[in-house]
XYZ file of C-alpha atoms in Angstrom:
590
model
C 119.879 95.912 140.839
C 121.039 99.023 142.330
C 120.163 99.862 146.376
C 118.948 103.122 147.290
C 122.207 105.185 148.077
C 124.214 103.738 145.116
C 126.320 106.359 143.711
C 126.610 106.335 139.852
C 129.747 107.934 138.307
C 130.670 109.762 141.007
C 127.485 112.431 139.958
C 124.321 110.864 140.606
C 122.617 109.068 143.433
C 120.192 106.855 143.563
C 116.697 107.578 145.452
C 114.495 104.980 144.917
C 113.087 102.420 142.137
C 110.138 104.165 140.495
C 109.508 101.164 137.649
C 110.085 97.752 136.182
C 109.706 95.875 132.943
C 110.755 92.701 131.242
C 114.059 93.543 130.499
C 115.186 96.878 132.779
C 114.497 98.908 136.039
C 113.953 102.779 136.390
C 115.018 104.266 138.821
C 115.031 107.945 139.941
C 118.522 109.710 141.074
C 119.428 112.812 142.191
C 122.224 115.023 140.627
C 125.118 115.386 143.979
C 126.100 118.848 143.493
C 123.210 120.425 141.229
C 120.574 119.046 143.147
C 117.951 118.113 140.433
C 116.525 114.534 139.769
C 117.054 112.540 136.757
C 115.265 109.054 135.782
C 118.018 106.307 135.016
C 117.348 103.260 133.244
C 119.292 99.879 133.977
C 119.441 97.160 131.725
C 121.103 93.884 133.103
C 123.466 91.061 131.436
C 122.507 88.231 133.637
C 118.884 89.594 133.364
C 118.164 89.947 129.875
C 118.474 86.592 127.225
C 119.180 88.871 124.483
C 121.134 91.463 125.835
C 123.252 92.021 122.897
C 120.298 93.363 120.786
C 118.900 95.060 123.568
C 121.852 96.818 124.226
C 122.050 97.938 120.501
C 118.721 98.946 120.831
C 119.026 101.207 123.908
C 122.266 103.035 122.160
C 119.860 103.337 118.966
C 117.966 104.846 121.376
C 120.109 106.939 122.994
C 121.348 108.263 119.555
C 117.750 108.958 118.286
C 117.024 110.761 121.114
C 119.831 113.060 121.566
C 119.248 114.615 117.811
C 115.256 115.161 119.117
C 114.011 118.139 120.392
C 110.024 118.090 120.951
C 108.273 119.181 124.495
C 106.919 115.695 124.171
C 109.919 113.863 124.403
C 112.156 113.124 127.006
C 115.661 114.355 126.577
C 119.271 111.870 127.093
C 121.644 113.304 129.213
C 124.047 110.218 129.488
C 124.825 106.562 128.521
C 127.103 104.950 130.732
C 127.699 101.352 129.340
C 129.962 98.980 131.741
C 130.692 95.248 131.210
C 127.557 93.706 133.026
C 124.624 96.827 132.459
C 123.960 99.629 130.722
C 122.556 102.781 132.075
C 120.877 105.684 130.648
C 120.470 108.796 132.151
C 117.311 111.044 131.282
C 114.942 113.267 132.394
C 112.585 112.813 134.710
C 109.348 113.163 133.840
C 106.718 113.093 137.245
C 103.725 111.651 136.705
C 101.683 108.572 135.869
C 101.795 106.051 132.339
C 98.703 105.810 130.373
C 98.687 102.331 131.515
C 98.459 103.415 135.252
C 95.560 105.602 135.119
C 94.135 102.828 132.746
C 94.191 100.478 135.809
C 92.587 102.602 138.078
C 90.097 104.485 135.696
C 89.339 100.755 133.774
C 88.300 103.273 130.677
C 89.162 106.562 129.632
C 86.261 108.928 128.426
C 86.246 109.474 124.402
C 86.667 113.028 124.711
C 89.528 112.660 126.675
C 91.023 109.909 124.100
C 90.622 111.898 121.524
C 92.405 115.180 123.126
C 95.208 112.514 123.921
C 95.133 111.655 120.556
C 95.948 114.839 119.019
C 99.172 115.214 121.317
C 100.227 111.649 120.159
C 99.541 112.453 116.411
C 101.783 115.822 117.196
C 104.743 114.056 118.376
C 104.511 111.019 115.655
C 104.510 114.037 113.356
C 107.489 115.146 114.838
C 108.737 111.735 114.242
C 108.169 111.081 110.660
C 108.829 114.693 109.781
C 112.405 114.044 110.600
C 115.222 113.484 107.970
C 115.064 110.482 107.798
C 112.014 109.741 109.069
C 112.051 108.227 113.069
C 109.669 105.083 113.766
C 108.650 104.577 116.941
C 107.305 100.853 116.726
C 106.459 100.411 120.462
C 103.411 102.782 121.245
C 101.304 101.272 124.278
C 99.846 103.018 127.401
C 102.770 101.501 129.415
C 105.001 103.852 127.264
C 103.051 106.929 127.530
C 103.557 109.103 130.431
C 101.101 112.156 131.824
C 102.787 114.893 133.162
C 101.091 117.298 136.228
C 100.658 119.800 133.085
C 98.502 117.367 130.996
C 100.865 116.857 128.531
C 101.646 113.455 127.311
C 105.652 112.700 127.248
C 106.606 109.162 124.766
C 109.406 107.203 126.820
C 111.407 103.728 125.934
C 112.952 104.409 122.260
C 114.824 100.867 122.575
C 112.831 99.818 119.400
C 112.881 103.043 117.441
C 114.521 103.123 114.061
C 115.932 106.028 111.689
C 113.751 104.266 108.814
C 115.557 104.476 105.228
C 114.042 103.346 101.641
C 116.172 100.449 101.182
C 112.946 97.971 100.601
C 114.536 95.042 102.833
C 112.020 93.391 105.001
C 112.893 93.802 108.837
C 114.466 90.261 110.003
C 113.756 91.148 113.905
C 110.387 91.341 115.561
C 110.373 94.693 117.651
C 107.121 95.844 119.475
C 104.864 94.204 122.043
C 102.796 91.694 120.886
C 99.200 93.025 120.762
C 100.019 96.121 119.935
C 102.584 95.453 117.046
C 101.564 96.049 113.977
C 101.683 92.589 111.137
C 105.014 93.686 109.329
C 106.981 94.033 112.743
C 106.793 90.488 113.017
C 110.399 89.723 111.168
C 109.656 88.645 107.449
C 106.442 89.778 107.152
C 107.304 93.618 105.983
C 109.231 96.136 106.372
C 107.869 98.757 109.434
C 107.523 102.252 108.196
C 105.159 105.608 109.689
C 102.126 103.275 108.613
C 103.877 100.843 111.756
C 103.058 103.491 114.263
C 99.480 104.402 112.876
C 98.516 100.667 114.032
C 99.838 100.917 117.208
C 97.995 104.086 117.304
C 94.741 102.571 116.537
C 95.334 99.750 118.992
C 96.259 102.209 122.183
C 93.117 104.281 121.610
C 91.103 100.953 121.258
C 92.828 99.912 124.870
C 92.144 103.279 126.616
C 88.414 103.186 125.208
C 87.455 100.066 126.237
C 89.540 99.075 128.547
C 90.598 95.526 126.844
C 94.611 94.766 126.720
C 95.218 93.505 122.889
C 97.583 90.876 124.019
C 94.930 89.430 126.278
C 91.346 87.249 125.586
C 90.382 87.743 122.535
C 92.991 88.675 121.080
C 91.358 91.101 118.820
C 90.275 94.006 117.798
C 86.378 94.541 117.274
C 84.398 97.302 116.754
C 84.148 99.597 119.315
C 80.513 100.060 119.598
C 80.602 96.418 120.360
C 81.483 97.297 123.528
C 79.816 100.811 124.204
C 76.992 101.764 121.350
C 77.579 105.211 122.552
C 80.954 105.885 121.075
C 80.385 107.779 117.869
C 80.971 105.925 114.843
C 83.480 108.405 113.287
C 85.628 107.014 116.092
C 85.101 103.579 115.388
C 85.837 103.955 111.808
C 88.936 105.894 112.565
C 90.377 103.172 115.010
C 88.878 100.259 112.052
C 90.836 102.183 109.340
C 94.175 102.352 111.623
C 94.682 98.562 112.541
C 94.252 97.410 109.363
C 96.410 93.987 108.354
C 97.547 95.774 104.940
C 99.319 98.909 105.643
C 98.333 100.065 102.424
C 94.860 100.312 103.526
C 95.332 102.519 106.739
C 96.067 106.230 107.088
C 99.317 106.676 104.836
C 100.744 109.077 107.548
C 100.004 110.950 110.558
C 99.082 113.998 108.933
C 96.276 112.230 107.481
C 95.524 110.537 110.757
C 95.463 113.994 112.719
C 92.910 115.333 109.935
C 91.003 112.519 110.611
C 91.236 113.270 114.574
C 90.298 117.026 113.647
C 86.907 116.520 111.800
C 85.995 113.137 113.961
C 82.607 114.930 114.490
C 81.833 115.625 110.889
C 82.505 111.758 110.006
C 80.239 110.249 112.376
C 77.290 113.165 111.416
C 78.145 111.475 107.871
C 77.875 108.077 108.761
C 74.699 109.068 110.786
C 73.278 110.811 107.708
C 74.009 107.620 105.616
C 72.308 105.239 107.920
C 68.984 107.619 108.260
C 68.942 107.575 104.138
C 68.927 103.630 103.987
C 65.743 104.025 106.389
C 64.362 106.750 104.676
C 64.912 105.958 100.908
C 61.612 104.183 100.275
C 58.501 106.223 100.416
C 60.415 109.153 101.330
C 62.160 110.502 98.058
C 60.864 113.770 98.419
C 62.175 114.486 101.885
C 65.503 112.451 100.600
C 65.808 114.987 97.607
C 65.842 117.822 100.458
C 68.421 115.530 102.770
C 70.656 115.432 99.691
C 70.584 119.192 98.909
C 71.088 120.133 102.409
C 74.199 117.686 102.489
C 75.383 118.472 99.222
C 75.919 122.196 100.576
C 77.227 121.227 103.788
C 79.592 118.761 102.005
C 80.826 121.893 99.893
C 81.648 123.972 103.230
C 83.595 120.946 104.157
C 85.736 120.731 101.280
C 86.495 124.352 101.460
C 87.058 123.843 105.359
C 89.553 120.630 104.400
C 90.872 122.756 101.756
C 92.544 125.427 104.400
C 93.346 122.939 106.847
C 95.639 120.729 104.733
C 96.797 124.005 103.711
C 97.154 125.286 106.961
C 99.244 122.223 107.606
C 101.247 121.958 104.844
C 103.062 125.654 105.742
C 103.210 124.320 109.418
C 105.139 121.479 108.359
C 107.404 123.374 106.530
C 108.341 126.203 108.624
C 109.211 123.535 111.316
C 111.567 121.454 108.847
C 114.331 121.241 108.872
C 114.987 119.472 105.576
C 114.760 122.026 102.455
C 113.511 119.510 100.407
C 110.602 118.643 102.677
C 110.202 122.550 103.103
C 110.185 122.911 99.070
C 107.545 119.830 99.087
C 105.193 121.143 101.989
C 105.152 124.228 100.080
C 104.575 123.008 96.437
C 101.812 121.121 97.893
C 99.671 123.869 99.789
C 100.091 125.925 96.682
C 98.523 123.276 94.554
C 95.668 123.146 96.828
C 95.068 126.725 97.504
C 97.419 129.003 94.889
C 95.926 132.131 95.688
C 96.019 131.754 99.624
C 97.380 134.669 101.440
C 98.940 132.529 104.485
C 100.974 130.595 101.814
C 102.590 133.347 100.629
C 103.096 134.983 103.882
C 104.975 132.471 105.251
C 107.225 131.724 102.043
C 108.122 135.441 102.525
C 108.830 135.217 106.110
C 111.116 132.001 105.449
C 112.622 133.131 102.366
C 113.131 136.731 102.601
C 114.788 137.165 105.979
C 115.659 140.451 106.784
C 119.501 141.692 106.024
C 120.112 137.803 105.285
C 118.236 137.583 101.918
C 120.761 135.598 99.720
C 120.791 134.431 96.281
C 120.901 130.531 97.274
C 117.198 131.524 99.242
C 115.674 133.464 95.669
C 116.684 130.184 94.148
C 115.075 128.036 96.725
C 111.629 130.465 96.214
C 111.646 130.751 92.608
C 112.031 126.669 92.502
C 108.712 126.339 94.657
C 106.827 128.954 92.714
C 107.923 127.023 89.195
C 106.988 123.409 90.591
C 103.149 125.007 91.658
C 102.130 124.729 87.862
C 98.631 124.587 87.830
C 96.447 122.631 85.710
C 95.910 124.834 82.980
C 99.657 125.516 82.228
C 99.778 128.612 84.433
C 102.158 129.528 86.884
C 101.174 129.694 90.218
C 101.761 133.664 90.015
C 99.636 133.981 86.927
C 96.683 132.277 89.102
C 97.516 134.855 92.164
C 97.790 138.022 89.623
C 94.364 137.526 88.266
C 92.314 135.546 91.301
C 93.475 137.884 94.282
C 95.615 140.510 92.719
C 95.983 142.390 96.732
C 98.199 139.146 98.034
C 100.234 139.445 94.471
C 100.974 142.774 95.079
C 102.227 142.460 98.231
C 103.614 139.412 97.835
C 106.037 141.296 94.712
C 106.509 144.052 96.707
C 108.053 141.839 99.915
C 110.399 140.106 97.222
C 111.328 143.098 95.606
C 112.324 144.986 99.076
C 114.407 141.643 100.101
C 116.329 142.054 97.017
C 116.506 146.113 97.119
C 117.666 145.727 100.842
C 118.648 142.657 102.082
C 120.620 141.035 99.482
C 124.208 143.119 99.234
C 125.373 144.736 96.120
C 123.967 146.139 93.052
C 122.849 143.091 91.900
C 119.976 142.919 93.995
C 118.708 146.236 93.112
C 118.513 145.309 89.638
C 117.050 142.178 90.237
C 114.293 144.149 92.143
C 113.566 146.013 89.087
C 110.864 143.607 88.063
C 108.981 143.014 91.276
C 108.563 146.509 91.488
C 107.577 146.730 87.682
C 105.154 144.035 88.336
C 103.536 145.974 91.525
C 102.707 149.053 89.710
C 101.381 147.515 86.579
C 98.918 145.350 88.628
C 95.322 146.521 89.368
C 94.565 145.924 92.698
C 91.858 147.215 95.398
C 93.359 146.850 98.737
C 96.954 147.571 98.161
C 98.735 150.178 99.573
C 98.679 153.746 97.165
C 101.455 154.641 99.276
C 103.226 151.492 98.684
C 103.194 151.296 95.036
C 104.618 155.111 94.791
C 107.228 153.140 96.615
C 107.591 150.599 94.793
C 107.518 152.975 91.193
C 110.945 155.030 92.808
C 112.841 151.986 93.833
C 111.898 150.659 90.535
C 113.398 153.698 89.244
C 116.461 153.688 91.544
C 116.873 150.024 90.345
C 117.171 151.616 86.650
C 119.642 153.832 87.742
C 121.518 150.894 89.233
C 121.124 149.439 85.448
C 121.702 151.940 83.720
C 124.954 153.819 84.607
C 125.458 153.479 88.310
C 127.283 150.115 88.075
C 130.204 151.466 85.463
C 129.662 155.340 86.183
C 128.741 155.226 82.322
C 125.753 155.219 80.287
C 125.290 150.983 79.566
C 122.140 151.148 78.164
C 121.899 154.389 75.901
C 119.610 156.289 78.055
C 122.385 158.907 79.477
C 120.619 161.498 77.102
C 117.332 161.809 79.387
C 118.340 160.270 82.695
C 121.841 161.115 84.733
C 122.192 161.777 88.247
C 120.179 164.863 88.260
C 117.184 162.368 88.301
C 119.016 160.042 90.650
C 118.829 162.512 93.366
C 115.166 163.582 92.176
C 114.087 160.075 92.644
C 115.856 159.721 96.160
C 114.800 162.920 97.696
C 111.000 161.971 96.216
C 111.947 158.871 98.025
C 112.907 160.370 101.242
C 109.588 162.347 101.860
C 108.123 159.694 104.146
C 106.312 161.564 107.640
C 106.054 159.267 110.526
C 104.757 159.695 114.012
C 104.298 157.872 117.210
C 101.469 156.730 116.083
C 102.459 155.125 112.848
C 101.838 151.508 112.020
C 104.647 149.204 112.049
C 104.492 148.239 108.138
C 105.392 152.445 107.962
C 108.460 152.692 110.718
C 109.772 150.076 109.149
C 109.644 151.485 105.244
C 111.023 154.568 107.427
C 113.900 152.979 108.874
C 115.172 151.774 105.492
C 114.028 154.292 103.403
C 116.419 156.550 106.019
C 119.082 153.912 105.307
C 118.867 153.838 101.430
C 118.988 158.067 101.607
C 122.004 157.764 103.919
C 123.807 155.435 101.326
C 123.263 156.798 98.245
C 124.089 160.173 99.144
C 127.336 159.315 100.447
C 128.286 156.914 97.559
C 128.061 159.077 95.319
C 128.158 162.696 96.581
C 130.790 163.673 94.474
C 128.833 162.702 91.209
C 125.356 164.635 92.308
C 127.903 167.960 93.174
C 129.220 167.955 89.483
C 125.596 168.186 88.969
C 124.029 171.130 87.506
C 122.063 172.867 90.654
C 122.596 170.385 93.363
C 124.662 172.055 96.350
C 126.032 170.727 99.169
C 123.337 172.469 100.817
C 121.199 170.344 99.093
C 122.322 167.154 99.792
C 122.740 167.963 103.620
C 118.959 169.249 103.898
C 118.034 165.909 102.540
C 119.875 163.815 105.316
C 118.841 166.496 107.831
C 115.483 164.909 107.428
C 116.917 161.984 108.697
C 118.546 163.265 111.481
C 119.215 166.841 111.926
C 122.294 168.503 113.375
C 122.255 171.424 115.638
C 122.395 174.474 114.120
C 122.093 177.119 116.693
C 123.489 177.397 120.083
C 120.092 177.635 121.544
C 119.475 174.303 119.987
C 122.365 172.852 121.202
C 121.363 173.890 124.833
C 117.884 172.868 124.901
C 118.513 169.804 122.835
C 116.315 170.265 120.067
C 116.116 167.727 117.581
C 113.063 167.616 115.428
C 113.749 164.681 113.009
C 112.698 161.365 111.786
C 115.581 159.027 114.084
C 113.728 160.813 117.320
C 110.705 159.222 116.237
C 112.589 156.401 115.289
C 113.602 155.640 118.816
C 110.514 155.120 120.180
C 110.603 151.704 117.550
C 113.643 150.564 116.690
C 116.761 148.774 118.957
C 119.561 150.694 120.151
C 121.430 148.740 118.039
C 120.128 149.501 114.689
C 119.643 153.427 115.600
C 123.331 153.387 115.842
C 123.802 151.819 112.965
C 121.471 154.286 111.276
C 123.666 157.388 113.046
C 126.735 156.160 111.673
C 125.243 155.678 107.596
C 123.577 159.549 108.707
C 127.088 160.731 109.910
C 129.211 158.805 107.213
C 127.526 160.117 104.994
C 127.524 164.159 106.362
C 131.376 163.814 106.186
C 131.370 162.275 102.834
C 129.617 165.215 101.389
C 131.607 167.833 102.711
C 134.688 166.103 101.640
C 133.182 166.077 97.861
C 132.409 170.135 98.269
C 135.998 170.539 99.250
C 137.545 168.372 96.564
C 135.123 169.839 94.234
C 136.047 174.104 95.118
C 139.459 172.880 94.949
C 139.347 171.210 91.438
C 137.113 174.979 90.645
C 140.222 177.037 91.766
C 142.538 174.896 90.337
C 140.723 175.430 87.141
């Protein structure tokens, strides 16, 4: 035991003892020299008849912990481990354990169980969503702390495991009898995220009632045994959780926290199906109007489940951090809901990042959109095209820009080509007129790209109607976008990279537009002048006159990427007026 005063490797001293258990003391310490308190937790040799294990445990712990980042965990600053203790230093968290207010309180209200419940079911989520999956095995009120914010922080991972699918049985009992679940007892099973849904069940069936699970009788009843006022969606939630066979509880927390979600619908259910037993005789009539009436709300519900699994699924996957449990998350919200708009949102703002769009992430896409088959042999895109062809549309057009822009080279344009294709050829209501004009000339420029750009040759046999004549038709069509201060985003930023795209192709191939029947340099430096116009009187000059599209631009955009925007403008100014030169000079020559 350490006295108030003790210094700990040469950093941090100790204040006071601020909690005990079986097997360790915590104690909060104060950094010397930063000032800031941390908790530290001593486990003693002489003190603890299995200290071996236990110290494996708290370095499990300590490992766990350090690869977790979650605002309701704690986060491991140090392990110091010395020949007769072992000390971990963490954060400290102020305020009181579950089990505290639980003591003073004797119950906690079921609203307030139920909000608590939902933060628990967040974290375990957390948890099990890791690769591989983290199993807590030892939740209890004692272990749950609430902050002064109201949020709930999980402490003591000396009995967590990284679980892997090796199908041994665990050999060591690890929990606290009561709470454990059957298979934690060693032999019985093997603990998985089914482990920590039973302790779940038996904490919320502590805090409700007030009755410790390790104490007389030694069992769990039902909970309007105790209070006929809790609601029986409650009760059959906490039944469901602390069942013997794990196969017959809540296969994960994501179906637990769906459960916690529509807790009010399930007991209006079990309601409606005890008022029917009383009803059914002499009352079919009114029980043929009971059933229609549920039978419709019943159909809302489904829908409402429906967009909440789906609503989880992309939740879950945008956190991972696992591509195959992205991939999975994903396959599975499209096979609930193919044609839902927030699916393919998201896939395009994970997928197609913006000047980082590479050909391992179009891989990763296409491999989730081929796994969706639906029922009917479909693909999932087939379903979208014809059930909500608005979402296609702009879901083609989002893939086709990440290729046209983000993803370097001429490879991407041409791999564009079809989005776009598939964008003009749809009929939609909603989408954008302006947007599939778009989406028609980068198809076009894309064909170029194809065509003869690549090799500076005709490759496909159509250099006897298209050469770069129409190339530079299709980019100055391209480049009459107006914008304002006004304009919405979705048009500054089809501005900024339409300005780009000019910029580029102009100066990549200025000297093949010049040997171009009618195109002057003239021409090609009015068409970046819409970009970003040069002075061209003194007056101008003077007055600073600008009236072009990067002035505009400013008001939007980072410094950063107006620069960069100046320099493609300016690179490509000089790279036309080198091509004039070279080009009178090959004329005189001549």
């Amino acid at each position: 035991m350490m006295e108030t005063g003790y210094i700990i490797d040469k950093k941090y001293e100790i204040v006071k003892e601020i909690g005990r258990g079986g097997t360790s003391i915590v104690y909060l310490a104060r950094h010397r020299i930063l000032g800031n308190d941390w908790a530290v937790k001593e486990v003693c040799k002489e003190d603890c008849l299995y200290y071996d294990i236990l110290k494996q445990g708290l370095i499990r712990e300590t490992n766990i912990l350090k690869k977790l980042d979650h605002p309701n965990l704690p986060k491991i600053i140090d392990i110091i481990i010395k020949d007769d203790s072992l000390l971990i230093i963490m954060e400290y968290i102020e305020g009181k354990t579950l089990k505290q207010i639980l003591d003073m309180e004797g119950v906690i209200p079921e609203n307030q169980v139920i909000c608590w419940g939902r933060q628990i079911c967040d974290v375990l989520l957390y948890l099990h969503g890791r690769r591989p999956p983290v199993i807590y095995r030892d939740l209890k009120p004692s272990n749950i702390i609430l902050n002064s914010e109201g949020k709930l922080i999980l402490i003591d991972f000396g009995t967590a495991k990284e679980y892997r699918n090796e199908g041994q049985e665990d050999t060591v009992y690890l929990g606290t009898k009561g709470y454990a679940a059957p298979e934690q007892y060693g032999g019985i099973g093997k603990t998985d995220e089914r482990t920590d849904i039973y302790c779940f069940g038996v904490t919320v069936y502590h805090l409700l009632t007030g009755r410790s699970p390790n104490q007389p009788p030694y069992k769990i009843y039902p909970i309007r045994r105790w209070n006929p006022d809790f609601s029986p969606g409650l009760e059959s939630l906490i039944i469901k959780c602390t069942q013997e066979n794990p196969d017959e509880r809540y296969q994960s927390c994501f179906e637990l926290k769906y459960a916690l979600d529509f807790l009010e619908e399930n007991t209006n259910t079990i309601y409606h199906q005890e008022k029917r037993k009383i009803l059914l005789w002499g009352l079919l009539l009114c029980g043929m109007v009971i059933c229609f009436i549920f039978s419709f709300a019943c159909g809302r519900t489904i829908i409402q489940k429906r967009e909440h699994m789906v609503e989880q699924y992309i939740k879950q996957a945008e956190k991972s951090l696992s591509e195959e449990y992205i991939q999975e998350n994903y396959i599975n919200a499209l096979k609930i809901s193919p044609s839902s708009e927030e699916i393919y949102e998201s896939l395009l703002k994970h997928y197609v990042k913006v000047n980082d769009f590479k050909m391992e992430d179009a891989v990763y896409l296409m491999n989730i959109l081929e796994n969706s088959e639906m029922n009917d042999g479909k693909s999932v895109l087939e379903a979208l095209r014809e059930k909500n062809p608005d979402v296609y549309c702009e879901f083609c057009y989002g893939i086709g820009v990440g290729y046209f822009y983000y993803m370097d080279g001429a490879v991407g344009k041409k791999e564009a080509q079809g989005w776009f294709d598939d964008v003009c050829d749809t009929q939609a209501n909603r989408f954008s007129e302006e947007k599939k004009r778009r989406a028609s000339l980068y198809s076009t420029i894309a064909e170029y790209y194809g065509a003869f750009v690549v090799t500076g040759a005709d490759s496909s046999g159509e250099r006897e109607t298209k050469d770069y004549g129409d190339f530079f038709s299709t980019i100055c069509e391209l480049n009459q976008i107006s914008l304002n201060e006004d304009s919405p985003e979705s048009e500054v930023a089809a501005a900024y990279y339409i300005s780009k795209e000019v910029a580029v192709e102009i100066g990549n191939f200025a000297q093949y537009f010049l040997n171009t029947e009618d195109i002057t340099m003239d021409r090609l430096l009015d068409e970046i002048d819409k970009i970003s116009a040069e002075y061209h009187t003194d007056l101008e000059a003077k007055n600073g006159i600008r009236v072009d599209r990067i002035s505009v631009l400013k008001h939007f955009k980072a410094e950063e990427e107006i620069n960069q925007l100046e320099n493609l403008v300016d690179d490509a100014r000089k790279k036309v007026r080198l091509a004039a030169k070279k080009s009178e000079g090959e004329s005189l020559m001549g």
